[in-house]
Amino acid sequence: MPDRGIVRICAPLWGLAAVFLACGRLTAANSSLVVTDFQLQPADARTMDEVTLSFTIKNVGSAPVVIGTQSGVFVAARYLASVLKRSNRDFGYQFHGVRVPPGQTLSYKNAAIVDSPGEWQFWPAVELNGEFVAFSEQTKTLVVKKRPPAAASGKSLGPGQTIVYLKGTAVNIQMFPPDDPWNQDISSLPLHPQSDQWIGNMGGGTSLHPDFGSGLWEGAPIGIPYVVVGRGQKAFPAEFLYADESDPGPYPIPLDAPIEGGPGNDGDRHAIAVDVDGMKLYELFRAFPRAAGWKADSGAIFDLATNKLRPEGWTSADAAGLPIFPGLVRYEEVYELGEITHALRFTVEKTQRGYVAPARHSASDSDTDLRPPLGIRVRLKGSFDISPFPERTQVILRALQKYGMFLADNGGNWFISGTPHPGWRDRDIDPLRRIKGAQFEVVLTGKTVKSPR
């Protein structure tokens, strides 16, 4: 059985399938496959809701059937905004090249995000012999209602106020006190004297790179994932490579928690848990679950109710000794709250052997001041016109102008971090790439502290 996937229905149907679906029917002959128990859940939906589709397909013929290798078994869909506005889409390709003997059954299940209001129609489809078979007699119809804007109440969030979801229920949390550096309005702070120099070093002509999204990249979700836990979550011991700069724990991060890059990844492998009852943040770097606990390079625990920093010179799960979670661009804030009230997080390739508070650690042996230190804070210039950008993109850009972002680690130049979510829309994320490094400036937030060798 293939894994259940979650995709976003937001792109028109491409390739050969478009030729058939555009006419509303597929013409390939089929005398062997029968679809039964086609289910669509839930029966009611609003824009950006997740819907699940499932069905059973059986070979009732006398000879084996080989599913096509390109599209396999999938769900075809038609979106009708009006009589004149409609588009055909497909998603959830499974069972590529599978040989189905007589009498054998395949069970299909997939999920998708409906991103537009109007009438949606779904039906099972299969690729056979380079053509497509549509089981249009099984068509299910779903009327998707427009989701009210999150900001309709007219209430503005305070600095650091946000929401997370615990077992499907929204929980309001204060992410560090309002006067914490993460929640500081920096729109009127003076420029750092080395702003132009550091921006040039980081790549003034380099585009902002959103390091998050929907779907998969190299088989793993795009972004840094996290879990939300509460009272009753079991805490596990953790063994650290850098135990002298790690909080001993235990860590209430479930052993099946999502890991950045996926379970087989050999990169940063961040694992994060937000404890909404204890108001604590638990973060691991290069985390590997074991039978009875975690093994990681480093770990940090942050009290969300205080401004307490890491000890001087200590790392965290991030190179700069900062928390990771507050710096992530999150779907809930962009699409549901419509406001981000804290700083974000980004990386660059080359830094110096120094840091600026609230950072506590550096990740370079270079002594040159031409490179930026970890912990500097950049903001999108107030003169930059964000009005041509999509509404949801503007949510991110307003935060960059008001709260800016911290340089938190070495990595790709101008990579801005976020969380994976099936609801991210490319049309809201991709416009961030139009912004160059030269549109940012470094603000003066403190002096550079040189790390000992």
mmCIF file with all atom_site columns, N, CA, C and O in Angstrom, residues 153-185:
data_model
loop_
_atom_site.group_PDB
_atom_site.id
_atom_site.type_symbol
_atom_site.label_atom_id
_atom_site.label_alt_id
_atom_site.label_comp_id
_atom_site.label_asym_id
_atom_site.label_entity_id
_atom_site.label_seq_id
_atom_site.pdbx_PDB_ins_code
_atom_site.Cartn_x
_atom_site.Cartn_y
_atom_site.Cartn_z
_atom_site.occupancy
_atom_site.B_iso_or_equiv
_atom_site.pdbx_formal_charge
_atom_site.auth_seq_id
_atom_site.auth_comp_id
_atom_site.auth_asym_id
_atom_site.auth_atom_id
_atom_site.pdbx_PDB_model_num
ATOM 1   N N  . SER A 1 153 ? -12.320 40.360 12.103 1.00 0.00 ? 153 SER A N  1
ATOM 2   C CA . SER A 1 153 ? -12.723 40.889 13.400 1.00 0.00 ? 153 SER A CA 1
ATOM 3   C C  . SER A 1 153 ? -12.195 42.287 13.631 1.00 0.00 ? 153 SER A C  1
ATOM 4   O O  . SER A 1 153 ? -12.673 43.005 14.498 1.00 0.00 ? 153 SER A O  1
ATOM 5   N N  . GLY A 1 154 ? -11.189 42.675 12.864 1.00 0.00 ? 154 GLY A N  1
ATOM 6   C CA . GLY A 1 154 ? -10.611 44.005 13.023 1.00 0.00 ? 154 GLY A CA 1
ATOM 7   C C  . GLY A 1 154 ? -9.633  44.093 14.178 1.00 0.00 ? 154 GLY A C  1
ATOM 8   O O  . GLY A 1 154 ? -9.037  45.129 14.416 1.00 0.00 ? 154 GLY A O  1
ATOM 9   N N  . LYS A 1 155 ? -9.435  42.996 14.893 1.00 0.00 ? 155 LYS A N  1
ATOM 10  C CA . LYS A 1 155 ? -8.517  43.003 16.021 1.00 0.00 ? 155 LYS A CA 1
ATOM 11  C C  . LYS A 1 155 ? -7.109  42.751 15.533 1.00 0.00 ? 155 LYS A C  1
ATOM 12  O O  . LYS A 1 155 ? -6.857  41.855 14.739 1.00 0.00 ? 155 LYS A O  1
ATOM 13  N N  . SER A 1 156 ? -6.172  43.523 16.048 1.00 0.00 ? 156 SER A N  1
ATOM 14  C CA . SER A 1 156 ? -4.770  43.339 15.706 1.00 0.00 ? 156 SER A CA 1
ATOM 15  C C  . SER A 1 156 ? -4.085  42.552 16.810 1.00 0.00 ? 156 SER A C  1
ATOM 16  O O  . SER A 1 156 ? -4.381  42.720 17.994 1.00 0.00 ? 156 SER A O  1
ATOM 17  N N  . LEU A 1 157 ? -3.198  41.673 16.428 1.00 0.00 ? 157 LEU A N  1
ATOM 18  C CA . LEU A 1 157 ? -2.473  40.872 17.406 1.00 0.00 ? 157 LEU A CA 1
ATOM 19  C C  . LEU A 1 157 ? -1.396  41.698 18.079 1.00 0.00 ? 157 LEU A C  1
ATOM 20  O O  . LEU A 1 157 ? -0.796  42.582 17.474 1.00 0.00 ? 157 LEU A O  1
ATOM 21  N N  . GLY A 1 158 ? -1.134  41.377 19.341 1.00 0.00 ? 158 GLY A N  1
ATOM 22  C CA . GLY A 1 158 ? -0.029  42.010 20.042 1.00 0.00 ? 158 GLY A CA 1
ATOM 23  C C  . GLY A 1 158 ? 1.279   41.345 19.676 1.00 0.00 ? 158 GLY A C  1
ATOM 24  O O  . GLY A 1 158 ? 1.305   40.243 19.105 1.00 0.00 ? 158 GLY A O  1
ATOM 25  N N  . PRO A 1 159 ? 2.413   41.967 19.979 1.00 0.00 ? 159 PRO A N  1
ATOM 26  C CA . PRO A 1 159 ? 3.717   41.377 19.659 1.00 0.00 ? 159 PRO A CA 1
ATOM 27  C C  . PRO A 1 159 ? 3.867   39.977 20.253 1.00 0.00 ? 159 PRO A C  1
ATOM 28  O O  . PRO A 1 159 ? 3.645   39.773 21.445 1.00 0.00 ? 159 PRO A O  1
ATOM 29  N N  . GLY A 1 160 ? 4.210   39.028 19.411 1.00 0.00 ? 160 GLY A N  1
ATOM 30  C CA . GLY A 1 160 ? 4.446   37.668 19.862 1.00 0.00 ? 160 GLY A CA 1
ATOM 31  C C  . GLY A 1 160 ? 3.213   36.817 20.037 1.00 0.00 ? 160 GLY A C  1
ATOM 32  O O  . GLY A 1 160 ? 3.329   35.638 20.385 1.00 0.00 ? 160 GLY A O  1
ATOM 33  N N  . GLN A 1 161 ? 2.025   37.351 19.782 1.00 0.00 ? 161 GLN A N  1
ATOM 34  C CA . GLN A 1 161 ? 0.805   36.554 19.916 1.00 0.00 ? 161 GLN A CA 1
ATOM 35  C C  . GLN A 1 161 ? 0.593   35.720 18.654 1.00 0.00 ? 161 GLN A C  1
ATOM 36  O O  . GLN A 1 161 ? 0.742   36.208 17.535 1.00 0.00 ? 161 GLN A O  1
ATOM 37  N N  . THR A 1 162 ? 0.226   34.456 18.854 1.00 0.00 ? 162 THR A N  1
ATOM 38  C CA . THR A 1 162 ? 0.035   33.574 17.713 1.00 0.00 ? 162 THR A CA 1
ATOM 39  C C  . THR A 1 162 ? -0.871  32.418 18.118 1.00 0.00 ? 162 THR A C  1
ATOM 40  O O  . THR A 1 162 ? -1.377  32.379 19.236 1.00 0.00 ? 162 THR A O  1
ATOM 41  N N  . ILE A 1 163 ? -1.085  31.498 17.187 1.00 0.00 ? 163 ILE A N  1
ATOM 42  C CA . ILE A 1 163 ? -1.848  30.285 17.485 1.00 0.00 ? 163 ILE A CA 1
ATOM 43  C C  . ILE A 1 163 ? -1.078  29.066 17.016 1.00 0.00 ? 163 ILE A C  1
ATOM 44  O O  . ILE A 1 163 ? -0.274  29.137 16.081 1.00 0.00 ? 163 ILE A O  1
ATOM 45  N N  . VAL A 1 164 ? -1.330  27.951 17.695 1.00 0.00 ? 164 VAL A N  1
ATOM 46  C CA . VAL A 1 164 ? -0.870  26.644 17.243 1.00 0.00 ? 164 VAL A CA 1
ATOM 47  C C  . VAL A 1 164 ? -2.053  25.696 17.404 1.00 0.00 ? 164 VAL A C  1
ATOM 48  O O  . VAL A 1 164 ? -3.051  26.043 18.053 1.00 0.00 ? 164 VAL A O  1
ATOM 49  N N  . TYR A 1 165 ? -1.947  24.527 16.819 1.00 0.00 ? 165 TYR A N  1
ATOM 50  C CA . TYR A 1 165 ? -3.045  23.563 16.887 1.00 0.00 ? 165 TYR A CA 1
ATOM 51  C C  . TYR A 1 165 ? -2.603  22.331 17.678 1.00 0.00 ? 165 TYR A C  1
ATOM 52  O O  . TYR A 1 165 ? -1.612  21.680 17.329 1.00 0.00 ? 165 TYR A O  1
ATOM 53  N N  . LEU A 1 166 ? -3.339  22.041 18.738 1.00 0.00 ? 166 LEU A N  1
ATOM 54  C CA . LEU A 1 166 ? -3.135  20.846 19.534 1.00 0.00 ? 166 LEU A CA 1
ATOM 55  C C  . LEU A 1 166 ? -4.297  19.901 19.282 1.00 0.00 ? 166 LEU A C  1
ATOM 56  O O  . LEU A 1 166 ? -5.444  20.199 19.630 1.00 0.00 ? 166 LEU A O  1
ATOM 57  N N  . LYS A 1 167 ? -4.025  18.793 18.611 1.00 0.00 ? 167 LYS A N  1
ATOM 58  C CA . LYS A 1 167 ? -5.047  17.798 18.275 1.00 0.00 ? 167 LYS A CA 1
ATOM 59  C C  . LYS A 1 167 ? -6.238  18.430 17.570 1.00 0.00 ? 167 LYS A C  1
ATOM 60  O O  . LYS A 1 167 ? -7.389  18.135 17.864 1.00 0.00 ? 167 LYS A O  1
ATOM 61  N N  . GLY A 1 168 ? -5.960  19.340 16.641 1.00 0.00 ? 168 GLY A N  1
ATOM 62  C CA . GLY A 1 168 ? -6.990  19.954 15.828 1.00 0.00 ? 168 GLY A CA 1
ATOM 63  C C  . GLY A 1 168 ? -7.670  21.163 16.437 1.00 0.00 ? 168 GLY A C  1
ATOM 64  O O  . GLY A 1 168 ? -8.510  21.794 15.794 1.00 0.00 ? 168 GLY A O  1
ATOM 65  N N  . THR A 1 169 ? -7.323  21.528 17.665 1.00 0.00 ? 169 THR A N  1
ATOM 66  C CA . THR A 1 169 ? -7.933  22.675 18.335 1.00 0.00 ? 169 THR A CA 1
ATOM 67  C C  . THR A 1 169 ? -6.943  23.823 18.404 1.00 0.00 ? 169 THR A C  1
ATOM 68  O O  . THR A 1 169 ? -5.795  23.636 18.834 1.00 0.00 ? 169 THR A O  1
ATOM 69  N N  . ALA A 1 170 ? -7.378  25.006 17.987 1.00 0.00 ? 170 ALA A N  1
ATOM 70  C CA . ALA A 1 170 ? -6.508  26.182 18.019 1.00 0.00 ? 170 ALA A CA 1
ATOM 71  C C  . ALA A 1 170 ? -6.250  26.607 19.458 1.00 0.00 ? 170 ALA A C  1
ATOM 72  O O  . ALA A 1 170 ? -7.157  26.676 20.281 1.00 0.00 ? 170 ALA A O  1
ATOM 73  N N  . VAL A 1 171 ? -4.983  26.875 19.755 1.00 0.00 ? 171 VAL A N  1
ATOM 74  C CA . VAL A 1 171 ? -4.571  27.322 21.080 1.00 0.00 ? 171 VAL A CA 1
ATOM 75  C C  . VAL A 1 171 ? -3.830  28.643 20.924 1.00 0.00 ? 171 VAL A C  1
ATOM 76  O O  . VAL A 1 171 ? -2.863  28.741 20.157 1.00 0.00 ? 171 VAL A O  1
ATOM 77  N N  . ASN A 1 172 ? -4.279  29.673 21.629 1.00 0.00 ? 172 ASN A N  1
ATOM 78  C CA . ASN A 1 172 ? -3.594  30.957 21.615 1.00 0.00 ? 172 ASN A CA 1
ATOM 79  C C  . ASN A 1 172 ? -2.384  30.901 22.542 1.00 0.00 ? 172 ASN A C  1
ATOM 80  O O  . ASN A 1 172 ? -2.497  30.464 23.688 1.00 0.00 ? 172 ASN A O  1
ATOM 81  N N  . ILE A 1 173 ? -1.235  31.337 22.051 1.00 0.00 ? 173 ILE A N  1
ATOM 82  C CA . ILE A 1 173 ? -0.048  31.370 22.895 1.00 0.00 ? 173 ILE A CA 1
ATOM 83  C C  . ILE A 1 173 ? 0.669   32.705 22.727 1.00 0.00 ? 173 ILE A C  1
ATOM 84  O O  . ILE A 1 173 ? 0.543   33.373 21.697 1.00 0.00 ? 173 ILE A O  1
ATOM 85  N N  . GLN A 1 174 ? 1.409   33.073 23.775 1.00 0.00 ? 174 GLN A N  1
ATOM 86  C CA . GLN A 1 174 ? 2.284   34.235 23.736 1.00 0.00 ? 174 GLN A CA 1
ATOM 87  C C  . GLN A 1 174 ? 3.705   33.703 23.550 1.00 0.00 ? 174 GLN A C  1
ATOM 88  O O  . GLN A 1 174 ? 4.257   33.051 24.435 1.00 0.00 ? 174 GLN A O  1
ATOM 89  N N  . MET A 1 175 ? 4.290   33.962 22.391 1.00 0.00 ? 175 MET A N  1
ATOM 90  C CA . MET A 1 175 ? 5.606   33.437 22.070 1.00 0.00 ? 175 MET A CA 1
ATOM 91  C C  . MET A 1 175 ? 6.682   34.403 22.554 1.00 0.00 ? 175 MET A C  1
ATOM 92  O O  . MET A 1 175 ? 7.090   35.326 21.852 1.00 0.00 ? 175 MET A O  1
ATOM 93  N N  . PHE A 1 176 ? 7.089   34.207 23.798 1.00 0.00 ? 176 PHE A N  1
ATOM 94  C CA . PHE A 1 176 ? 7.981   35.082 24.535 1.00 0.00 ? 176 PHE A CA 1
ATOM 95  C C  . PHE A 1 176 ? 7.240   36.391 24.890 1.00 0.00 ? 176 PHE A C  1
ATOM 96  O O  . PHE A 1 176 ? 6.273   36.756 24.215 1.00 0.00 ? 176 PHE A O  1
ATOM 97  N N  . PRO A 1 177 ? 7.682   37.067 25.945 1.00 0.00 ? 177 PRO A N  1
ATOM 98  C CA . PRO A 1 177 ? 7.003   38.298 26.363 1.00 0.00 ? 177 PRO A CA 1
ATOM 99  C C  . PRO A 1 177 ? 6.980   39.338 25.237 1.00 0.00 ? 177 PRO A C  1
ATOM 100 O O  . PRO A 1 177 ? 7.835   39.323 24.338 1.00 0.00 ? 177 PRO A O  1
ATOM 101 N N  . PRO A 1 178 ? 6.035   40.262 25.293 1.00 0.00 ? 178 PRO A N  1
ATOM 102 C CA . PRO A 1 178 ? 5.935   41.268 24.226 1.00 0.00 ? 178 PRO A CA 1
ATOM 103 C C  . PRO A 1 178 ? 7.206   42.086 24.023 1.00 0.00 ? 178 PRO A C  1
ATOM 104 O O  . PRO A 1 178 ? 7.460   42.555 22.911 1.00 0.00 ? 178 PRO A O  1
ATOM 105 N N  . ASP A 1 179 ? 8.008   42.265 25.092 1.00 0.00 ? 179 ASP A N  1
ATOM 106 C CA . ASP A 1 179 ? 9.219   43.081 24.965 1.00 0.00 ? 179 ASP A CA 1
ATOM 107 C C  . ASP A 1 179 ? 10.455  42.247 24.622 1.00 0.00 ? 179 ASP A C  1
ATOM 108 O O  . ASP A 1 179 ? 11.578  42.748 24.640 1.00 0.00 ? 179 ASP A O  1
ATOM 109 N N  . ASP A 1 180 ? 10.263  40.984 24.303 1.00 0.00 ? 180 ASP A N  1
ATOM 110 C CA . ASP A 1 180 ? 11.386  40.139 23.913 1.00 0.00 ? 180 ASP A CA 1
ATOM 111 C C  . ASP A 1 180 ? 11.953  40.620 22.581 1.00 0.00 ? 180 ASP A C  1
ATOM 112 O O  . ASP A 1 180 ? 11.215  41.154 21.731 1.00 0.00 ? 180 ASP A O  1
ATOM 113 N N  . PRO A 1 181 ? 13.272  40.463 22.365 1.00 0.00 ? 181 PRO A N  1
ATOM 114 C CA . PRO A 1 181 ? 13.848  40.883 21.072 1.00 0.00 ? 181 PRO A CA 1
ATOM 115 C C  . PRO A 1 181 ? 13.132  40.299 19.861 1.00 0.00 ? 181 PRO A C  1
ATOM 116 O O  . PRO A 1 181 ? 13.017  40.980 18.823 1.00 0.00 ? 181 PRO A O  1
ATOM 117 N N  . TRP A 1 182 ? 12.626  39.072 19.963 1.00 0.00 ? 182 TRP A N  1
ATOM 118 C CA . TRP A 1 182 ? 11.918  38.481 18.825 1.00 0.00 ? 182 TRP A CA 1
ATOM 119 C C  . TRP A 1 182 ? 10.673  39.283 18.452 1.00 0.00 ? 182 TRP A C  1
ATOM 120 O O  . TRP A 1 182 ? 10.241  39.268 17.290 1.00 0.00 ? 182 TRP A O  1
ATOM 121 N N  . ASN A 1 183 ? 10.108  39.982 19.409 1.00 0.00 ? 183 ASN A N  1
ATOM 122 C CA . ASN A 1 183 ? 8.837   40.681 19.194 1.00 0.00 ? 183 ASN A CA 1
ATOM 123 C C  . ASN A 1 183 ? 9.007   42.193 19.089 1.00 0.00 ? 183 ASN A C  1
ATOM 124 O O  . ASN A 1 183 ? 8.029   42.927 19.150 1.00 0.00 ? 183 ASN A O  1
ATOM 125 N N  . GLN A 1 184 ? 10.227  42.643 18.925 1.00 0.00 ? 184 GLN A N  1
ATOM 126 C CA . GLN A 1 184 ? 10.529  44.081 18.881 1.00 0.00 ? 184 GLN A CA 1
ATOM 127 C C  . GLN A 1 184 ? 10.271  44.661 17.497 1.00 0.00 ? 184 GLN A C  1
ATOM 128 O O  . GLN A 1 184 ? 10.719  44.120 16.482 1.00 0.00 ? 184 GLN A O  1
ATOM 129 N N  . ASP A 1 185 ? 9.566   45.775 17.470 1.00 0.00 ? 185 ASP A N  1
ATOM 130 C CA . ASP A 1 185 ? 9.366   46.541 16.237 1.00 0.00 ? 185 ASP A CA 1
ATOM 131 C C  . ASP A 1 185 ? 10.678  47.258 15.921 1.00 0.00 ? 185 ASP A C  1
ATOM 132 O O  . ASP A 1 185 ? 11.134  48.115 16.684 1.00 0.00 ? 185 ASP A O  1
#
